[in-house]
Amino acid sequence: MAVFSSIKKFLQTPYPFYFRGRSLLYFGLIIFFLALFFNYFFLPFNVNSAEHKMDYFWICVLHSLMPMLILLLMYPYIHFSPSLDEHWTIGKELVFLSVFLLLIGIGQFLIRDLIFDNPNNWSWGYLREEVSNTFLVGILLVGLIVSVNFNRLNARYIKEANFLEHSRRVFKASNQIGIVPIETQVKMDRFDLEVDQFLYAKAEGNYLILYMYTGNDLLQLLKRITIKEFEQQVSTIGQIVRTHRSYIVNLSFLEHVKGNAQGYQLTLQHSSNTIPVSRNMIPKLESRLQK
């Protein structure tokens, strides 16, 4: 049972979601060059040059381009699932990469007629062979990338979070800015934000959930306003900072800063929820805390 518990804990460990923007491009390029180098120089599988319709180098190039094509096909799912960043774990990363490798293997099978002069190209045997070969090479390359990257990021952010935890200043809400009038998309929904009660806000599409602590209770207020619009209207409040595409936090209630492979996790007073800090938001948060 202890072994299964350890495995479960490992699979639920937070892991950065790298399949967006430049990170997605870098991931595709790294896989391309590693696969090209490995296939061309190590010849991991039996090669029957008599069946080749082109030079072996260009065969390796075609095989190595397949991961980038699969990433392109998977992009709509990635693009329209913004919440993936927040809840991504090692387990989800491994499942995603397994599906990724499976699709690559199927893609390698579908282009066999372009590469090999073989009447049995469309047989089930070659489908199994292409998928199994893809997993044999892919598990080695992807496993190396995931493990090295996880250990590097985890160690880095834990160290930086510990330093920040011990060196940060304690924010206190200014008495001069107690209430901020907030304009919303619906005129009847406009409200005054009491800064000394505001813990954090979480985006839900075009709505925002405000978490307010009144002294006795933690209240949730739903307002029709985007997080970007809200951020602009509270930009003059030094202790309020955006930490994630979906979160804005009042640093006056900050209790702890912890690090993991995804970046930082904030714990606030009066709330059991943890607030993620995305990697691109870390410099801004550190600047606010260390002033």
mmCIF file with all atom_site columns, N, CA and C in Angstrom, residues 64-120:
data_model
loop_
_atom_site.group_PDB
_atom_site.id
_atom_site.type_symbol
_atom_site.label_atom_id
_atom_site.label_alt_id
_atom_site.label_comp_id
_atom_site.label_asym_id
_atom_site.label_entity_id
_atom_site.label_seq_id
_atom_site.pdbx_PDB_ins_code
_atom_site.Cartn_x
_atom_site.Cartn_y
_atom_site.Cartn_z
_atom_site.occupancy
_atom_site.B_iso_or_equiv
_atom_site.pdbx_formal_charge
_atom_site.auth_seq_id
_atom_site.auth_comp_id
_atom_site.auth_asym_id
_atom_site.auth_atom_id
_atom_site.pdbx_PDB_model_num
ATOM 1   N N  . SER A 1 64  ? 11.121 12.680 -38.007 1.00 0.00 ? 64  SER A N  1
ATOM 2   C CA . SER A 1 64  ? 11.336 13.644 -36.923 1.00 0.00 ? 64  SER A CA 1
ATOM 3   C C  . SER A 1 64  ? 10.377 14.828 -37.000 1.00 0.00 ? 64  SER A C  1
ATOM 4   N N  . LEU A 1 65  ? 9.832  15.099 -38.197 1.00 0.00 ? 65  LEU A N  1
ATOM 5   C CA . LEU A 1 65  ? 8.855  16.182 -38.350 1.00 0.00 ? 65  LEU A CA 1
ATOM 6   C C  . LEU A 1 65  ? 7.470  15.780 -37.853 1.00 0.00 ? 65  LEU A C  1
ATOM 7   N N  . MET A 1 66  ? 7.214  14.480 -37.760 1.00 0.00 ? 66  MET A N  1
ATOM 8   C CA . MET A 1 66  ? 5.890  14.009 -37.355 1.00 0.00 ? 66  MET A CA 1
ATOM 9   C C  . MET A 1 66  ? 5.455  14.554 -35.992 1.00 0.00 ? 66  MET A C  1
ATOM 10  N N  . PRO A 1 67  ? 6.340  14.605 -34.950 1.00 0.00 ? 67  PRO A N  1
ATOM 11  C CA . PRO A 1 67  ? 5.895  15.173 -33.669 1.00 0.00 ? 67  PRO A CA 1
ATOM 12  C C  . PRO A 1 67  ? 5.388  16.603 -33.787 1.00 0.00 ? 67  PRO A C  1
ATOM 13  N N  . MET A 1 68  ? 6.032  17.412 -34.638 1.00 0.00 ? 68  MET A N  1
ATOM 14  C CA . MET A 1 68  ? 5.576  18.799 -34.800 1.00 0.00 ? 68  MET A CA 1
ATOM 15  C C  . MET A 1 68  ? 4.212  18.854 -35.470 1.00 0.00 ? 68  MET A C  1
ATOM 16  N N  . LEU A 1 69  ? 3.971  17.952 -36.413 1.00 0.00 ? 69  LEU A N  1
ATOM 17  C CA . LEU A 1 69  ? 2.656  17.885 -37.058 1.00 0.00 ? 69  LEU A CA 1
ATOM 18  C C  . LEU A 1 69  ? 1.578  17.476 -36.056 1.00 0.00 ? 69  LEU A C  1
ATOM 19  N N  . ILE A 1 70  ? 1.887  16.509 -35.205 1.00 0.00 ? 70  ILE A N  1
ATOM 20  C CA . ILE A 1 70  ? 0.916  16.066 -34.191 1.00 0.00 ? 70  ILE A CA 1
ATOM 21  C C  . ILE A 1 70  ? 0.628  17.179 -33.191 1.00 0.00 ? 70  ILE A C  1
ATOM 22  N N  . LEU A 1 71  ? 1.669  17.924 -32.790 1.00 0.00 ? 71  LEU A N  1
ATOM 23  C CA . LEU A 1 71  ? 1.458  19.067 -31.888 1.00 0.00 ? 71  LEU A CA 1
ATOM 24  C C  . LEU A 1 71  ? 0.535  20.101 -32.531 1.00 0.00 ? 71  LEU A C  1
ATOM 25  N N  . LEU A 1 72  ? 0.694  20.297 -33.839 1.00 0.00 ? 72  LEU A N  1
ATOM 26  C CA . LEU A 1 72  ? -0.172 21.236 -34.557 1.00 0.00 ? 72  LEU A CA 1
ATOM 27  C C  . LEU A 1 72  ? -1.622 20.764 -34.533 1.00 0.00 ? 72  LEU A C  1
ATOM 28  N N  . LEU A 1 73  ? -1.830 19.453 -34.689 1.00 0.00 ? 73  LEU A N  1
ATOM 29  C CA . LEU A 1 73  ? -3.194 18.904 -34.669 1.00 0.00 ? 73  LEU A CA 1
ATOM 30  C C  . LEU A 1 73  ? -3.799 18.976 -33.264 1.00 0.00 ? 73  LEU A C  1
ATOM 31  N N  . MET A 1 74  ? -2.960 18.879 -32.233 1.00 0.00 ? 74  MET A N  1
ATOM 32  C CA . MET A 1 74  ? -3.445 18.919 -30.850 1.00 0.00 ? 74  MET A CA 1
ATOM 33  C C  . MET A 1 74  ? -3.616 20.342 -30.345 1.00 0.00 ? 74  MET A C  1
ATOM 34  N N  . TYR A 1 75  ? -3.139 21.305 -31.097 1.00 0.00 ? 75  TYR A N  1
ATOM 35  C CA . TYR A 1 75  ? -3.137 22.689 -30.617 1.00 0.00 ? 75  TYR A CA 1
ATOM 36  C C  . TYR A 1 75  ? -4.526 23.223 -30.270 1.00 0.00 ? 75  TYR A C  1
ATOM 37  N N  . PRO A 1 76  ? -5.583 22.947 -31.084 1.00 0.00 ? 76  PRO A N  1
ATOM 38  C CA . PRO A 1 76  ? -6.914 23.459 -30.703 1.00 0.00 ? 76  PRO A CA 1
ATOM 39  C C  . PRO A 1 76  ? -7.342 23.028 -29.294 1.00 0.00 ? 76  PRO A C  1
ATOM 40  N N  . TYR A 1 77  ? -7.085 21.759 -28.938 1.00 0.00 ? 77  TYR A N  1
ATOM 41  C CA . TYR A 1 77  ? -7.425 21.293 -27.591 1.00 0.00 ? 77  TYR A CA 1
ATOM 42  C C  . TYR A 1 77  ? -6.633 22.065 -26.543 1.00 0.00 ? 77  TYR A C  1
ATOM 43  N N  . ILE A 1 78  ? -5.344 22.280 -26.805 1.00 0.00 ? 78  ILE A N  1
ATOM 44  C CA . ILE A 1 78  ? -4.488 23.006 -25.872 1.00 0.00 ? 78  ILE A CA 1
ATOM 45  C C  . ILE A 1 78  ? -4.950 24.456 -25.734 1.00 0.00 ? 78  ILE A C  1
ATOM 46  N N  . HIS A 1 79  ? -5.233 25.077 -26.873 1.00 0.00 ? 79  HIS A N  1
ATOM 47  C CA . HIS A 1 79  ? -5.570 26.501 -26.883 1.00 0.00 ? 79  HIS A CA 1
ATOM 48  C C  . HIS A 1 79  ? -6.888 26.783 -26.166 1.00 0.00 ? 79  HIS A C  1
ATOM 49  N N  . PHE A 1 80  ? -7.875 25.916 -26.337 1.00 0.00 ? 80  PHE A N  1
ATOM 50  C CA . PHE A 1 80  ? -9.197 26.171 -25.762 1.00 0.00 ? 80  PHE A CA 1
ATOM 51  C C  . PHE A 1 80  ? -9.386 25.497 -24.395 1.00 0.00 ? 80  PHE A C  1
ATOM 52  N N  . SER A 1 81  ? -8.285 25.149 -23.750 1.00 0.00 ? 81  SER A N  1
ATOM 53  C CA . SER A 1 81  ? -8.352 24.580 -22.391 1.00 0.00 ? 81  SER A CA 1
ATOM 54  C C  . SER A 1 81  ? -7.403 25.348 -21.483 1.00 0.00 ? 81  SER A C  1
ATOM 55  N N  . PRO A 1 82  ? -7.698 26.629 -21.190 1.00 0.00 ? 82  PRO A N  1
ATOM 56  C CA . PRO A 1 82  ? -6.781 27.455 -20.397 1.00 0.00 ? 82  PRO A CA 1
ATOM 57  C C  . PRO A 1 82  ? -6.580 26.963 -18.975 1.00 0.00 ? 82  PRO A C  1
ATOM 58  N N  . SER A 1 83  ? -7.527 26.194 -18.433 1.00 0.00 ? 83  SER A N  1
ATOM 59  C CA . SER A 1 83  ? -7.404 25.726 -17.049 1.00 0.00 ? 83  SER A CA 1
ATOM 60  C C  . SER A 1 83  ? -6.366 24.617 -16.894 1.00 0.00 ? 83  SER A C  1
ATOM 61  N N  . LEU A 1 84  ? -5.839 24.094 -18.001 1.00 0.00 ? 84  LEU A N  1
ATOM 62  C CA . LEU A 1 84  ? -4.842 23.040 -17.923 1.00 0.00 ? 84  LEU A CA 1
ATOM 63  C C  . LEU A 1 84  ? -3.615 23.503 -17.137 1.00 0.00 ? 84  LEU A C  1
ATOM 64  N N  . ASP A 1 85  ? -3.233 24.764 -17.288 1.00 0.00 ? 85  ASP A N  1
ATOM 65  C CA . ASP A 1 85  ? -2.046 25.279 -16.615 1.00 0.00 ? 85  ASP A CA 1
ATOM 66  C C  . ASP A 1 85  ? -2.142 25.129 -15.106 1.00 0.00 ? 85  ASP A C  1
ATOM 67  N N  . GLU A 1 86  ? -3.327 25.397 -14.608 1.00 0.00 ? 86  GLU A N  1
ATOM 68  C CA . GLU A 1 86  ? -3.530 25.466 -13.157 1.00 0.00 ? 86  GLU A CA 1
ATOM 69  C C  . GLU A 1 86  ? -3.489 24.101 -12.487 1.00 0.00 ? 86  GLU A C  1
ATOM 70  N N  . HIS A 1 87  ? -3.969 23.064 -13.164 1.00 0.00 ? 87  HIS A N  1
ATOM 71  C CA . HIS A 1 87  ? -4.129 21.760 -12.529 1.00 0.00 ? 87  HIS A CA 1
ATOM 72  C C  . HIS A 1 87  ? -3.206 20.688 -13.122 1.00 0.00 ? 87  HIS A C  1
ATOM 73  N N  . TRP A 1 88  ? -2.204 21.086 -13.861 1.00 0.00 ? 88  TRP A N  1
ATOM 74  C CA . TRP A 1 88  ? -1.342 20.108 -14.523 1.00 0.00 ? 88  TRP A CA 1
ATOM 75  C C  . TRP A 1 88  ? -0.450 19.391 -13.514 1.00 0.00 ? 88  TRP A C  1
ATOM 76  N N  . THR A 1 89  ? -0.294 18.078 -13.680 1.00 0.00 ? 89  THR A N  1
ATOM 77  C CA . THR A 1 89  ? 0.524  17.262 -12.772 1.00 0.00 ? 89  THR A CA 1
ATOM 78  C C  . THR A 1 89  ? 1.425  16.349 -13.597 1.00 0.00 ? 89  THR A C  1
ATOM 79  N N  . ILE A 1 90  ? 2.336  15.646 -12.912 1.00 0.00 ? 90  ILE A N  1
ATOM 80  C CA . ILE A 1 90  ? 3.198  14.685 -13.597 1.00 0.00 ? 90  ILE A CA 1
ATOM 81  C C  . ILE A 1 90  ? 2.351  13.593 -14.244 1.00 0.00 ? 90  ILE A C  1
ATOM 82  N N  . GLY A 1 91  ? 1.307  13.140 -13.550 1.00 0.00 ? 91  GLY A N  1
ATOM 83  C CA . GLY A 1 91  ? 0.432  12.105 -14.100 1.00 0.00 ? 91  GLY A CA 1
ATOM 84  C C  . GLY A 1 91  ? -0.229 12.556 -15.391 1.00 0.00 ? 91  GLY A C  1
ATOM 85  N N  . LYS A 1 92  ? -0.753 13.771 -15.410 1.00 0.00 ? 92  LYS A N  1
ATOM 86  C CA . LYS A 1 92  ? -1.401 14.294 -16.613 1.00 0.00 ? 92  LYS A CA 1
ATOM 87  C C  . LYS A 1 92  ? -0.380 14.500 -17.722 1.00 0.00 ? 92  LYS A C  1
ATOM 88  N N  . GLU A 1 93  ? 0.831  14.899 -17.342 1.00 0.00 ? 93  GLU A N  1
ATOM 89  C CA . GLU A 1 93  ? 1.895  15.059 -18.332 1.00 0.00 ? 93  GLU A CA 1
ATOM 90  C C  . GLU A 1 93  ? 2.210  13.726 -19.007 1.00 0.00 ? 93  GLU A C  1
ATOM 91  N N  . LEU A 1 94  ? 2.291  12.656 -18.212 1.00 0.00 ? 94  LEU A N  1
ATOM 92  C CA . LEU A 1 94  ? 2.606  11.341 -18.762 1.00 0.00 ? 94  LEU A CA 1
ATOM 93  C C  . LEU A 1 94  ? 1.479  10.822 -19.658 1.00 0.00 ? 94  LEU A C  1
ATOM 94  N N  . VAL A 1 95  ? 0.225  11.063 -19.258 1.00 0.00 ? 95  VAL A N  1
ATOM 95  C CA . VAL A 1 95  ? -0.910 10.651 -20.093 1.00 0.00 ? 95  VAL A CA 1
ATOM 96  C C  . VAL A 1 95  ? -0.899 11.427 -21.407 1.00 0.00 ? 95  VAL A C  1
ATOM 97  N N  . PHE A 1 96  ? -0.683 12.729 -21.312 1.00 0.00 ? 96  PHE A N  1
ATOM 98  C CA . PHE A 1 96  ? -0.641 13.570 -22.508 1.00 0.00 ? 96  PHE A CA 1
ATOM 99  C C  . PHE A 1 96  ? 0.450  13.095 -23.463 1.00 0.00 ? 96  PHE A C  1
ATOM 100 N N  . LEU A 1 97  ? 1.626  12.808 -22.917 1.00 0.00 ? 97  LEU A N  1
ATOM 101 C CA . LEU A 1 97  ? 2.746  12.384 -23.757 1.00 0.00 ? 97  LEU A CA 1
ATOM 102 C C  . LEU A 1 97  ? 2.526  10.986 -24.331 1.00 0.00 ? 97  LEU A C  1
ATOM 103 N N  . SER A 1 98  ? 1.816  10.134 -23.591 1.00 0.00 ? 98  SER A N  1
ATOM 104 C CA . SER A 1 98  ? 1.497  8.800  -24.115 1.00 0.00 ? 98  SER A CA 1
ATOM 105 C C  . SER A 1 98  ? 0.572  8.904  -25.321 1.00 0.00 ? 98  SER A C  1
ATOM 106 N N  . VAL A 1 99  ? -0.454 9.763  -25.208 1.00 0.00 ? 99  VAL A N  1
ATOM 107 C CA . VAL A 1 99  ? -1.353 10.000 -26.355 1.00 0.00 ? 99  VAL A CA 1
ATOM 108 C C  . VAL A 1 99  ? -0.567 10.617 -27.503 1.00 0.00 ? 99  VAL A C  1
ATOM 109 N N  . PHE A 1 100 ? 0.320  11.530 -27.172 1.00 0.00 ? 100 PHE A N  1
ATOM 110 C CA . PHE A 1 100 ? 1.174  12.181 -28.156 1.00 0.00 ? 100 PHE A CA 1
ATOM 111 C C  . PHE A 1 100 ? 2.009  11.153 -28.920 1.00 0.00 ? 100 PHE A C  1
ATOM 112 N N  . LEU A 1 101 ? 2.630  10.221 -28.199 1.00 0.00 ? 101 LEU A N  1
ATOM 113 C CA . LEU A 1 101 ? 3.451  9.183  -28.844 1.00 0.00 ? 101 LEU A CA 1
ATOM 114 C C  . LEU A 1 101 ? 2.596  8.233  -29.679 1.00 0.00 ? 101 LEU A C  1
ATOM 115 N N  . LEU A 1 102 ? 1.401  7.896  -29.173 1.00 0.00 ? 102 LEU A N  1
ATOM 116 C CA . LEU A 1 102 ? 0.505  7.016  -29.927 1.00 0.00 ? 102 LEU A CA 1
ATOM 117 C C  . LEU A 1 102 ? 0.129  7.638  -31.275 1.00 0.00 ? 102 LEU A C  1
ATOM 118 N N  . LEU A 1 103 ? -0.206 8.928  -31.254 1.00 0.00 ? 103 LEU A N  1
ATOM 119 C CA . LEU A 1 103 ? -0.570 9.616  -32.489 1.00 0.00 ? 103 LEU A CA 1
ATOM 120 C C  . LEU A 1 103 ? 0.619  9.723  -33.441 1.00 0.00 ? 103 LEU A C  1
ATOM 121 N N  . ILE A 1 104 ? 1.804  9.913  -32.875 1.00 0.00 ? 104 ILE A N  1
ATOM 122 C CA . ILE A 1 104 ? 3.004  9.948  -33.720 1.00 0.00 ? 104 ILE A CA 1
ATOM 123 C C  . ILE A 1 104 ? 3.198  8.602  -34.408 1.00 0.00 ? 104 ILE A C  1
ATOM 124 N N  . GLY A 1 105 ? 3.049  7.506  -33.644 1.00 0.00 ? 105 GLY A N  1
ATOM 125 C CA . GLY A 1 105 ? 3.197  6.175  -34.213 1.00 0.00 ? 105 GLY A CA 1
ATOM 126 C C  . GLY A 1 105 ? 2.208  5.920  -35.341 1.00 0.00 ? 105 GLY A C  1
ATOM 127 N N  . ILE A 1 106 ? 0.956  6.353  -35.144 1.00 0.00 ? 106 ILE A N  1
ATOM 128 C CA . ILE A 1 106 ? -0.055 6.200  -36.196 1.00 0.00 ? 106 ILE A CA 1
ATOM 129 C C  . ILE A 1 106 ? 0.321  7.045  -37.408 1.00 0.00 ? 106 ILE A C  1
ATOM 130 N N  . GLY A 1 107 ? 0.831  8.263  -37.148 1.00 0.00 ? 107 GLY A N  1
ATOM 131 C CA . GLY A 1 107 ? 1.259  9.123  -38.246 1.00 0.00 ? 107 GLY A CA 1
ATOM 132 C C  . GLY A 1 107 ? 2.418  8.522  -39.030 1.00 0.00 ? 107 GLY A C  1
ATOM 133 N N  . GLN A 1 108 ? 3.372  7.905  -38.317 1.00 0.00 ? 108 GLN A N  1
ATOM 134 C CA . GLN A 1 108 ? 4.494  7.254  -39.000 1.00 0.00 ? 108 GLN A CA 1
ATOM 135 C C  . GLN A 1 108 ? 3.996  6.115  -39.892 1.00 0.00 ? 108 GLN A C  1
ATOM 136 N N  . PHE A 1 109 ? 2.978  5.428  -39.441 1.00 0.00 ? 109 PHE A N  1
ATOM 137 C CA . PHE A 1 109 ? 2.400  4.339  -40.249 1.00 0.00 ? 109 PHE A CA 1
ATOM 138 C C  . PHE A 1 109 ? 1.738  4.889  -41.513 1.00 0.00 ? 109 PHE A C  1
ATOM 139 N N  . LEU A 1 110 ? 1.041  6.024  -41.379 1.00 0.00 ? 110 LEU A N  1
ATOM 140 C CA . LEU A 1 110 ? 0.299  6.581  -42.505 1.00 0.00 ? 110 LEU A CA 1
ATOM 141 C C  . LEU A 1 110 ? 1.205  7.126  -43.612 1.00 0.00 ? 110 LEU A C  1
ATOM 142 N N  . ILE A 1 111 ? 2.476  7.439  -43.287 1.00 0.00 ? 111 ILE A N  1
ATOM 143 C CA . ILE A 1 111 ? 3.373  7.976  -44.315 1.00 0.00 ? 111 ILE A CA 1
ATOM 144 C C  . ILE A 1 111 ? 4.321  6.901  -44.861 1.00 0.00 ? 111 ILE A C  1
ATOM 145 N N  . ARG A 1 112 ? 4.079  5.648  -44.521 1.00 0.00 ? 112 ARG A N  1
ATOM 146 C CA . ARG A 1 112 ? 4.976  4.588  -44.992 1.00 0.00 ? 112 ARG A CA 1
ATOM 147 C C  . ARG A 1 112 ? 5.046  4.525  -46.522 1.00 0.00 ? 112 ARG A C  1
ATOM 148 N N  . ASP A 1 113 ? 3.922  4.757  -47.197 1.00 0.00 ? 113 ASP A N  1
ATOM 149 C CA . ASP A 1 113 ? 3.928  4.690  -48.659 1.00 0.00 ? 113 ASP A CA 1
ATOM 150 C C  . ASP A 1 113 ? 4.808  5.770  -49.292 1.00 0.00 ? 113 ASP A C  1
ATOM 151 N N  . LEU A 1 114 ? 5.033  6.860  -48.575 1.00 0.00 ? 114 LEU A N  1
ATOM 152 C CA . LEU A 1 114 ? 5.913  7.905  -49.086 1.00 0.00 ? 114 LEU A CA 1
ATOM 153 C C  . LEU A 1 114 ? 7.384  7.517  -48.968 1.00 0.00 ? 114 LEU A C  1
ATOM 154 N N  . ILE A 1 115 ? 7.664  6.576  -48.054 1.00 0.00 ? 115 ILE A N  1
ATOM 155 C CA . ILE A 1 115 ? 9.056  6.270  -47.709 1.00 0.00 ? 115 ILE A CA 1
ATOM 156 C C  . ILE A 1 115 ? 9.506  4.906  -48.220 1.00 0.00 ? 115 ILE A C  1
ATOM 157 N N  . PHE A 1 116 ? 8.627  3.903  -48.082 1.00 0.00 ? 116 PHE A N  1
ATOM 158 C CA . PHE A 1 116 ? 9.023  2.519  -48.354 1.00 0.00 ? 116 PHE A CA 1
ATOM 159 C C  . PHE A 1 116 ? 8.281  1.943  -49.558 1.00 0.00 ? 116 PHE A C  1
ATOM 160 N N  . ASP A 1 117 ? 9.017  1.238  -50.385 1.00 0.00 ? 117 ASP A N  1
ATOM 161 C CA . ASP A 1 117 ? 8.431  0.491  -51.498 1.00 0.00 ? 117 ASP A CA 1
ATOM 162 C C  . ASP A 1 117 ? 8.170  -0.932 -51.020 1.00 0.00 ? 117 ASP A C  1
ATOM 163 N N  . ASN A 1 118 ? 7.012  -1.094 -50.351 1.00 0.00 ? 118 ASN A N  1
ATOM 164 C CA . ASN A 1 118 ? 6.686  -2.378 -49.726 1.00 0.00 ? 118 ASN A CA 1
ATOM 165 C C  . ASN A 1 118 ? 5.183  -2.615 -49.897 1.00 0.00 ? 118 ASN A C  1
ATOM 166 N N  . PRO A 1 119 ? 4.782  -3.739 -50.500 1.00 0.00 ? 119 PRO A N  1
ATOM 167 C CA . PRO A 1 119 ? 3.352  -3.996 -50.742 1.00 0.00 ? 119 PRO A CA 1
ATOM 168 C C  . PRO A 1 119 ? 2.549  -4.197 -49.462 1.00 0.00 ? 119 PRO A C  1
ATOM 169 N N  . ASN A 1 120 ? 3.228  -4.435 -48.351 1.00 0.00 ? 120 ASN A N  1
ATOM 170 C CA . ASN A 1 120 ? 2.530  -4.687 -47.074 1.00 0.00 ? 120 ASN A CA 1
ATOM 171 C C  . ASN A 1 120 ? 2.516  -3.463 -46.161 1.00 0.00 ? 120 ASN A C  1
#
